[in-house]
Amino acid sequence: MDKDRGVITTESLRKQSSFLGLQDLSDDELAGMVQEGDLDGDGALNQMEFCVLMFRLSPDLMRESRFWLEEALEEELKGAGV
């Protein structure tokens, strides 16, 4: 993440590419990753755009999230005596 702007940019991906296992990707491929999730067209991924992209690319995350939500709601209702 670009620490000054608080978003993911192509440059921030490039700087962290080896840590993220992306060292073999070209600059164009890194830019494509950002463009894929950049919903507002500002050339960067904010937190919401990143989350949307991850859920879109990982359908299992959505299924697991639904399970966690249902579990949390059940516990909340039990605690409220409902």
Short mmCIF file of N, CA, C and O in Angstrom, two decimals:
data_model
loop_
_atom_site.label_atom_id
_atom_site.label_comp_id
_atom_site.label_asym_id
_atom_site.label_seq_id
_atom_site.Cartn_x
_atom_site.Cartn_y
_atom_site.Cartn_z
N MET A 1 0.83 -1.17 0.00
CA MET A 1 0.00 0.00 0.00
C MET A 1 0.89 1.24 0.00
O MET A 1 1.93 1.28 0.63
N ASP A 2 0.46 2.25 -0.71
CA ASP A 2 1.11 3.56 -0.69
C ASP A 2 0.77 4.20 0.65
O ASP A 2 -0.38 4.55 0.92
N LYS A 3 1.75 4.32 1.52
CA LYS A 3 1.51 4.79 2.89
C LYS A 3 1.01 6.23 2.93
O LYS A 3 0.24 6.59 3.81
N ASP A 4 1.43 7.07 1.98
CA ASP A 4 0.99 8.46 1.97
C ASP A 4 -0.48 8.60 1.58
O ASP A 4 -1.20 9.41 2.15
N ARG A 5 -0.91 7.81 0.62
CA ARG A 5 -2.29 7.92 0.11
C ARG A 5 -3.23 6.90 0.72
O ARG A 5 -4.45 7.04 0.64
N GLY A 6 -2.70 5.83 1.30
CA GLY A 6 -3.53 4.80 1.89
C GLY A 6 -4.25 3.94 0.88
O GLY A 6 -5.33 3.41 1.18
N VAL A 7 -3.67 3.79 -0.30
CA VAL A 7 -4.26 2.99 -1.37
C VAL A 7 -3.19 2.09 -1.98
O VAL A 7 -2.00 2.29 -1.78
N ILE A 8 -3.63 1.11 -2.76
CA ILE A 8 -2.71 0.24 -3.49
C ILE A 8 -2.56 0.81 -4.89
O ILE A 8 -3.54 1.01 -5.59
N THR A 9 -1.32 1.04 -5.27
CA THR A 9 -1.02 1.55 -6.60
C THR A 9 -0.14 0.55 -7.33
O THR A 9 0.39 -0.38 -6.72
N THR A 10 0.04 0.76 -8.61
CA THR A 10 0.95 -0.10 -9.37
C THR A 10 2.35 -0.01 -8.78
O THR A 10 3.04 -1.02 -8.62
N GLU A 11 2.75 1.19 -8.43
CA GLU A 11 4.09 1.39 -7.85
C GLU A 11 4.23 0.67 -6.51
O GLU A 11 5.25 0.04 -6.24
N SER A 12 3.21 0.74 -5.66
CA SER A 12 3.30 0.06 -4.37
C SER A 12 3.34 -1.45 -4.56
O SER A 12 4.04 -2.16 -3.83
N LEU A 13 2.60 -1.96 -5.54
CA LEU A 13 2.68 -3.39 -5.86
C LEU A 13 4.08 -3.76 -6.33
O LEU A 13 4.62 -4.80 -5.94
N ARG A 14 4.65 -2.92 -7.18
CA ARG A 14 5.99 -3.18 -7.69
C ARG A 14 7.00 -3.24 -6.54
O ARG A 14 7.85 -4.13 -6.49
N LYS A 15 6.90 -2.30 -5.60
CA LYS A 15 7.84 -2.25 -4.48
C LYS A 15 7.73 -3.48 -3.59
O LYS A 15 8.70 -3.91 -2.99
N GLN A 16 6.53 -4.04 -3.47
CA GLN A 16 6.30 -5.19 -2.60
C GLN A 16 6.17 -6.51 -3.36
O GLN A 16 5.81 -7.53 -2.77
N SER A 17 6.49 -6.50 -4.64
CA SER A 17 6.22 -7.67 -5.47
C SER A 17 6.89 -8.95 -4.98
O SER A 17 6.26 -10.00 -4.98
N SER A 18 8.13 -8.87 -4.53
CA SER A 18 8.78 -10.11 -4.10
C SER A 18 8.16 -10.62 -2.80
O SER A 18 8.00 -11.82 -2.61
N PHE A 19 7.78 -9.73 -1.91
CA PHE A 19 7.12 -10.13 -0.66
C PHE A 19 5.78 -10.79 -0.94
O PHE A 19 5.37 -11.72 -0.25
N LEU A 20 5.09 -10.31 -1.96
CA LEU A 20 3.77 -10.83 -2.31
C LEU A 20 3.82 -12.02 -3.27
O LEU A 20 2.79 -12.57 -3.63
N GLY A 21 5.01 -12.40 -3.71
CA GLY A 21 5.14 -13.50 -4.66
C GLY A 21 4.81 -13.11 -6.08
O GLY A 21 4.46 -13.94 -6.91
N LEU A 22 4.91 -11.81 -6.38
CA LEU A 22 4.55 -11.29 -7.71
C LEU A 22 5.78 -10.84 -8.49
O LEU A 22 5.64 -10.16 -9.51
N GLN A 23 6.95 -11.20 -8.07
CA GLN A 23 8.18 -10.71 -8.67
C GLN A 23 8.34 -11.05 -10.15
O GLN A 23 9.05 -10.36 -10.87
N ASP A 24 7.64 -12.06 -10.62
CA ASP A 24 7.75 -12.45 -12.02
C ASP A 24 6.79 -11.70 -12.94
O ASP A 24 6.81 -11.89 -14.15
N LEU A 25 5.93 -10.86 -12.36
CA LEU A 25 4.96 -10.11 -13.17
C LEU A 25 5.59 -8.84 -13.74
O LEU A 25 6.38 -8.19 -13.09
N SER A 26 5.19 -8.51 -14.96
CA SER A 26 5.68 -7.30 -15.61
C SER A 26 4.94 -6.08 -15.05
O SER A 26 3.90 -6.21 -14.38
N ASP A 27 5.45 -4.90 -15.35
CA ASP A 27 4.77 -3.67 -14.94
C ASP A 27 3.36 -3.61 -15.52
O ASP A 27 2.43 -3.16 -14.85
N ASP A 28 3.20 -4.05 -16.76
CA ASP A 28 1.87 -4.05 -17.39
C ASP A 28 0.91 -4.99 -16.65
O ASP A 28 -0.27 -4.68 -16.49
N GLU A 29 1.41 -6.12 -16.22
CA GLU A 29 0.57 -7.07 -15.49
C GLU A 29 0.17 -6.52 -14.13
O GLU A 29 -0.98 -6.66 -13.70
N LEU A 30 1.11 -5.85 -13.45
CA LEU A 30 0.80 -5.22 -12.16
C LEU A 30 -0.23 -4.11 -12.35
O LEU A 30 -1.18 -3.99 -11.56
N ALA A 31 -0.06 -3.31 -13.39
CA ALA A 31 -1.02 -2.24 -13.69
C ALA A 31 -2.39 -2.84 -13.99
O ALA A 31 -3.42 -2.29 -13.58
N GLY A 32 -2.41 -3.96 -14.68
CA GLY A 32 -3.67 -4.64 -14.99
C GLY A 32 -4.38 -5.11 -13.74
O GLY A 32 -5.62 -5.07 -13.67
N MET A 33 -3.62 -5.55 -12.75
CA MET A 33 -4.22 -5.97 -11.49
C MET A 33 -4.93 -4.80 -10.82
O MET A 33 -6.05 -4.95 -10.32
N VAL A 34 -4.29 -3.64 -10.82
CA VAL A 34 -4.90 -2.46 -10.22
C VAL A 34 -6.12 -2.04 -11.04
O VAL A 34 -7.19 -1.77 -10.49
N GLN A 35 -5.99 -2.02 -12.34
CA GLN A 35 -7.10 -1.61 -13.21
C GLN A 35 -8.31 -2.53 -13.04
O GLN A 35 -9.45 -2.08 -13.12
N GLU A 36 -8.06 -3.81 -12.82
CA GLU A 36 -9.15 -4.79 -12.67
C GLU A 36 -10.10 -4.41 -11.54
O GLU A 36 -11.31 -4.62 -11.64
N GLY A 37 -9.56 -3.86 -10.47
CA GLY A 37 -10.40 -3.54 -9.32
C GLY A 37 -10.69 -2.07 -9.14
O GLY A 37 -11.44 -1.69 -8.23
N ASP A 38 -10.12 -1.21 -9.97
CA ASP A 38 -10.25 0.24 -9.81
C ASP A 38 -11.61 0.71 -10.31
O ASP A 38 -11.78 1.06 -11.47
N LEU A 39 -12.58 0.75 -9.41
CA LEU A 39 -13.96 1.08 -9.79
C LEU A 39 -14.17 2.56 -10.05
O LEU A 39 -15.01 2.93 -10.87
N ASP A 40 -13.42 3.42 -9.37
CA ASP A 40 -13.63 4.86 -9.55
C ASP A 40 -12.67 5.51 -10.54
O ASP A 40 -12.74 6.71 -10.78
N GLY A 41 -11.78 4.72 -11.12
CA GLY A 41 -10.89 5.21 -12.17
C GLY A 41 -9.78 6.14 -11.72
O GLY A 41 -9.20 6.85 -12.54
N ASP A 42 -9.43 6.09 -10.43
CA ASP A 42 -8.37 6.98 -9.95
C ASP A 42 -6.98 6.37 -10.05
O ASP A 42 -6.00 6.97 -9.65
N GLY A 43 -6.88 5.16 -10.60
CA GLY A 43 -5.58 4.52 -10.79
C GLY A 43 -5.04 3.84 -9.56
O GLY A 43 -3.87 3.46 -9.51
N ALA A 44 -5.89 3.64 -8.55
CA ALA A 44 -5.46 3.01 -7.31
C ALA A 44 -6.63 2.23 -6.72
O ALA A 44 -7.78 2.44 -7.09
N LEU A 45 -6.31 1.33 -5.80
CA LEU A 45 -7.35 0.55 -5.12
C LEU A 45 -7.48 1.04 -3.68
O LEU A 45 -6.52 0.96 -2.91
N ASN A 46 -8.66 1.54 -3.33
CA ASN A 46 -8.89 1.86 -1.93
C ASN A 46 -9.35 0.57 -1.23
O ASN A 46 -9.46 -0.48 -1.85
N GLN A 47 -9.63 0.67 0.06
CA GLN A 47 -9.96 -0.53 0.82
C GLN A 47 -11.21 -1.23 0.27
O GLN A 47 -11.23 -2.45 0.13
N MET A 48 -12.23 -0.48 -0.05
CA MET A 48 -13.46 -1.08 -0.56
C MET A 48 -13.23 -1.76 -1.91
O MET A 48 -13.69 -2.88 -2.14
N GLU A 49 -12.51 -1.09 -2.82
CA GLU A 49 -12.24 -1.68 -4.13
C GLU A 49 -11.43 -2.97 -3.98
O GLU A 49 -11.68 -3.95 -4.69
N PHE A 50 -10.47 -2.98 -3.06
CA PHE A 50 -9.66 -4.17 -2.82
C PHE A 50 -10.55 -5.31 -2.33
O PHE A 50 -10.45 -6.44 -2.82
N CYS A 51 -11.42 -5.03 -1.37
CA CYS A 51 -12.30 -6.07 -0.83
C CYS A 51 -13.24 -6.61 -1.90
O CYS A 51 -13.43 -7.82 -2.00
N VAL A 52 -13.82 -5.73 -2.70
CA VAL A 52 -14.72 -6.16 -3.78
C VAL A 52 -13.96 -7.06 -4.75
O VAL A 52 -14.45 -8.12 -5.16
N LEU A 53 -12.75 -6.67 -5.10
CA LEU A 53 -11.93 -7.46 -6.02
C LEU A 53 -11.62 -8.84 -5.44
O LEU A 53 -11.74 -9.85 -6.13
N MET A 54 -11.24 -8.89 -4.18
CA MET A 54 -10.91 -10.17 -3.55
C MET A 54 -12.13 -11.10 -3.49
O MET A 54 -12.03 -12.28 -3.76
N PHE A 55 -13.29 -10.54 -3.15
CA PHE A 55 -14.49 -11.38 -3.12
C PHE A 55 -14.87 -11.84 -4.51
O PHE A 55 -15.31 -12.97 -4.70
N ARG A 56 -14.70 -10.97 -5.49
CA ARG A 56 -15.05 -11.34 -6.86
C ARG A 56 -14.13 -12.44 -7.38
O ARG A 56 -14.57 -13.35 -8.09
N LEU A 57 -12.86 -12.36 -7.04
CA LEU A 57 -11.88 -13.33 -7.53
C LEU A 57 -11.82 -14.60 -6.69
O LEU A 57 -11.24 -15.59 -7.11
N SER A 58 -12.41 -14.55 -5.49
CA SER A 58 -12.37 -15.70 -4.59
C SER A 58 -13.77 -16.01 -4.07
O SER A 58 -14.11 -15.66 -2.94
N PRO A 59 -14.60 -16.67 -4.85
CA PRO A 59 -15.99 -16.94 -4.44
C PRO A 59 -16.09 -17.68 -3.12
O PRO A 59 -17.06 -17.51 -2.39
N ASP A 60 -15.09 -18.49 -2.77
CA ASP A 60 -15.12 -19.20 -1.50
C ASP A 60 -15.12 -18.24 -0.32
O ASP A 60 -15.69 -18.54 0.73
N LEU A 61 -14.49 -17.08 -0.47
CA LEU A 61 -14.50 -16.08 0.59
C LEU A 61 -15.92 -15.64 0.91
O LEU A 61 -16.29 -15.45 2.07
N MET A 62 -16.73 -15.48 -0.11
CA MET A 62 -18.11 -15.04 0.09
C MET A 62 -18.90 -16.10 0.84
O MET A 62 -19.65 -15.79 1.77
N ARG A 63 -18.72 -17.36 0.47
CA ARG A 63 -19.43 -18.43 1.16
C ARG A 63 -19.01 -18.50 2.62
O ARG A 63 -19.85 -18.63 3.51
N GLU A 64 -17.71 -18.39 2.89
CA GLU A 64 -17.22 -18.43 4.26
C GLU A 64 -17.71 -17.22 5.04
O GLU A 64 -18.09 -17.34 6.21
N SER A 65 -17.74 -16.06 4.42
CA SER A 65 -18.20 -14.85 5.10
C SER A 65 -19.66 -14.98 5.50
O SER A 65 -20.06 -14.56 6.58
N ARG A 66 -20.46 -15.54 4.63
CA ARG A 66 -21.88 -15.74 4.94
C ARG A 66 -22.02 -16.67 6.14
O ARG A 66 -22.84 -16.42 7.03
N PHE A 67 -21.22 -17.72 6.18
CA PHE A 67 -21.26 -18.66 7.30
C PHE A 67 -20.90 -17.94 8.60
O PHE A 67 -21.56 -18.09 9.61
N TRP A 68 -19.81 -17.13 8.57
CA TRP A 68 -19.38 -16.40 9.77
C TRP A 68 -20.46 -15.42 10.22
O TRP A 68 -20.72 -15.28 11.41
N LEU A 69 -21.10 -14.75 9.29
CA LEU A 69 -22.16 -13.80 9.61
C LEU A 69 -23.34 -14.52 10.26
O LEU A 69 -23.86 -14.08 11.28
N GLU A 70 -23.75 -15.63 9.67
CA GLU A 70 -24.87 -16.38 10.24
C GLU A 70 -24.55 -16.88 11.63
O GLU A 70 -25.38 -16.82 12.54
N GLU A 71 -23.32 -17.36 11.81
CA GLU A 71 -22.89 -17.84 13.12
C GLU A 71 -22.90 -16.70 14.15
O GLU A 71 -23.38 -16.86 15.27
N ALA A 72 -22.39 -15.55 13.76
CA ALA A 72 -22.35 -14.39 14.66
C ALA A 72 -23.76 -13.94 15.02
O ALA A 72 -24.04 -13.60 16.18
N LEU A 73 -24.67 -13.94 14.04
CA LEU A 73 -26.05 -13.55 14.31
C LEU A 73 -26.73 -14.53 15.26
O LEU A 73 -27.46 -14.12 16.18
N GLU A 74 -26.49 -15.82 15.07
CA GLU A 74 -27.06 -16.82 15.98
C GLU A 74 -26.58 -16.61 17.40
O GLU A 74 -27.37 -16.66 18.34
N GLU A 75 -25.29 -16.36 17.56
CA GLU A 75 -24.72 -16.13 18.90
C GLU A 75 -25.30 -14.86 19.51
O GLU A 75 -25.62 -14.83 20.71
N GLU A 76 -25.47 -13.83 18.72
CA GLU A 76 -26.02 -12.57 19.19
C GLU A 76 -27.47 -12.78 19.66
O GLU A 76 -27.87 -12.26 20.70
N LEU A 77 -28.23 -13.52 18.88
CA LEU A 77 -29.62 -13.79 19.25
C LEU A 77 -29.72 -14.64 20.51
O LEU A 77 -30.57 -14.42 21.36
N LYS A 78 -28.83 -15.61 20.65
CA LYS A 78 -28.80 -16.44 21.86
C LYS A 78 -28.50 -15.57 23.07
O LYS A 78 -29.13 -15.72 24.11
N GLY A 79 -27.53 -14.69 22.94
CA GLY A 79 -27.14 -13.81 24.04
C GLY A 79 -28.24 -12.82 24.41
O GLY A 79 -28.34 -12.38 25.55
N ALA A 80 -29.10 -12.49 23.45
CA ALA A 80 -30.19 -11.56 23.71
C ALA A 80 -31.43 -12.29 24.23
O ALA A 80 -32.45 -11.66 24.51
N GLY A 81 -31.35 -13.62 24.31
CA GLY A 81 -32.48 -14.40 24.82
C GLY A 81 -33.61 -14.58 23.82
O GLY A 81 -34.73 -14.86 24.19
N VAL A 82 -33.30 -14.43 22.55
CA VAL A 82 -34.33 -14.56 21.52
C VAL A 82 -34.40 -15.99 21.02
O VAL A 82 -33.50 -16.68 20.87
#
